[in-house]
């Protein structure tokens, strides 16, 4: 199985975009939550079409504490 | 043959350059920038030899665009590295070079590699000029050259930073990229 990956982009204005790769079902949400919950003030998650299949790709936009 | 610490397949333009690439960490660095994120690569002892043939085999088998040379200091192995860069370029592959040297410091072998590379990210990392929101660079004094080749005129995308977390089979996490202080603090916990 391909390696599980999380790519986190942090802008200089304090916004975070996170994407997961090669994770199944809700696993991506759990991993993102573990990684980012201490940073976020508010979070909006968009499930892409792939979320409803086996391979998951989720975009997560988070307003980070400054 | 060059001497390397490790290599990995990457696909993150912000950190390593356009396209799918083979990221190679060369072993050894004579520069020793204060605040370097890879001081474990300073030693020239140990490492693994790697040839042009082996690199090209990996590139072709995985349909990669080229290599990104990181370190350590790649140009501290200039004589051997020049042979490899010539082989890669003559095979139509791209080369992205990260170096702590500036152009005026370069001897002939080093300068030839610089001139063959498609993108050169150059200059010492300076801790007092650290800025994690730059593409490729860790401090504002470092410069990016796109003087020739496939990426000539490449436009940098500054204003954000990227951290790449890879989760292994046993749950261990490997982190690449420039971390903000917030995320670095989180990773300690």
CSV table of C-alpha atoms in Angstrom, one decimal, chain A:
chain,number,residue,atom,x,y,z
A,1,UNK,CA,0.0,0.0,0.0
A,2,UNK,CA,1.3,3.5,-0.8
A,3,UNK,CA,2.6,5.5,2.1
A,4,UNK,CA,0.1,7.5,4.1
A,5,UNK,CA,0.8,11.2,3.9
A,6,UNK,CA,-0.5,14.5,5.2
A,7,UNK,CA,0.5,17.7,3.5
A,8,UNK,CA,0.0,20.8,5.6
A,9,UNK,CA,0.3,24.3,4.0
A,10,UNK,CA,0.5,27.2,6.4
A,11,UNK,CA,0.1,30.7,4.9
A,12,UNK,CA,1.8,33.8,6.3
A,13,UNK,CA,-1.7,35.1,7.1
A,14,UNK,CA,-2.3,32.2,9.5
A,15,UNK,CA,-4.5,29.9,7.5
A,16,UNK,CA,-3.8,26.2,7.2
A,17,UNK,CA,-4.8,23.8,4.4
A,18,UNK,CA,-4.3,20.1,5.0
A,19,UNK,CA,-4.6,17.3,2.6
A,20,UNK,CA,-4.3,13.6,3.3
A,21,UNK,CA,-3.3,10.9,0.8
A,22,UNK,CA,-3.7,7.1,0.8
A,23,UNK,CA,-5.9,6.9,3.8
A,24,UNK,CA,-9.2,5.1,3.9
A,25,UNK,CA,-12.6,6.3,5.1
A,26,UNK,CA,-12.6,8.4,8.3
A,27,UNK,CA,-8.9,7.6,9.0
A,28,UNK,CA,-7.8,10.8,7.3
A,29,UNK,CA,-10.1,12.9,9.6
A,30,UNK,CA,-8.8,11.1,12.7
A,31,UNK,CA,-5.2,11.7,11.7
A,32,UNK,CA,-5.8,15.3,10.8
A,33,UNK,CA,-7.6,15.9,14.0
A,34,UNK,CA,-4.7,14.4,16.0
A,35,UNK,CA,-2.2,16.6,14.2
A,36,UNK,CA,-4.1,19.9,14.1
A,37,UNK,CA,-6.6,20.2,16.9
A,38,UNK,CA,-4.2,22.0,19.2
A,39,UNK,CA,-3.6,24.7,16.5
A,40,UNK,CA,-7.1,25.4,15.3
A,41,UNK,CA,-9.6,27.9,16.4
A,42,UNK,CA,-12.2,27.0,13.8
A,43,UNK,CA,-12.2,24.3,11.1
A,44,UNK,CA,-14.2,23.6,8.0
A,45,UNK,CA,-13.8,20.3,6.3
A,46,UNK,CA,-14.6,19.5,2.7
A,47,UNK,CA,-14.9,15.9,1.8
A,48,UNK,CA,-14.0,15.3,-1.8
A,49,UNK,CA,-15.6,12.7,-4.0
A,50,UNK,CA,-12.9,10.2,-3.1
A,51,UNK,CA,-14.0,10.3,0.5
A,52,UNK,CA,-16.9,8.1,-0.3
A,53,UNK,CA,-14.8,5.5,-2.0
A,54,UNK,CA,-11.9,3.6,-0.4
A,55,UNK,CA,-9.2,6.1,-1.1
A,56,UNK,CA,-9.7,9.4,0.7
A,57,UNK,CA,-8.6,12.9,-0.1
A,58,UNK,CA,-9.9,15.5,2.2
A,59,UNK,CA,-9.3,19.2,2.2
A,60,UNK,CA,-9.3,20.8,5.6
A,61,UNK,CA,-9.2,24.6,6.0
A,62,UNK,CA,-8.4,25.8,9.5
A,63,UNK,CA,-8.0,29.2,11.0
A,64,UNK,CA,-4.9,29.0,13.1
A,65,UNK,CA,-4.2,30.7,16.4
A,66,UNK,CA,-1.8,33.6,16.0
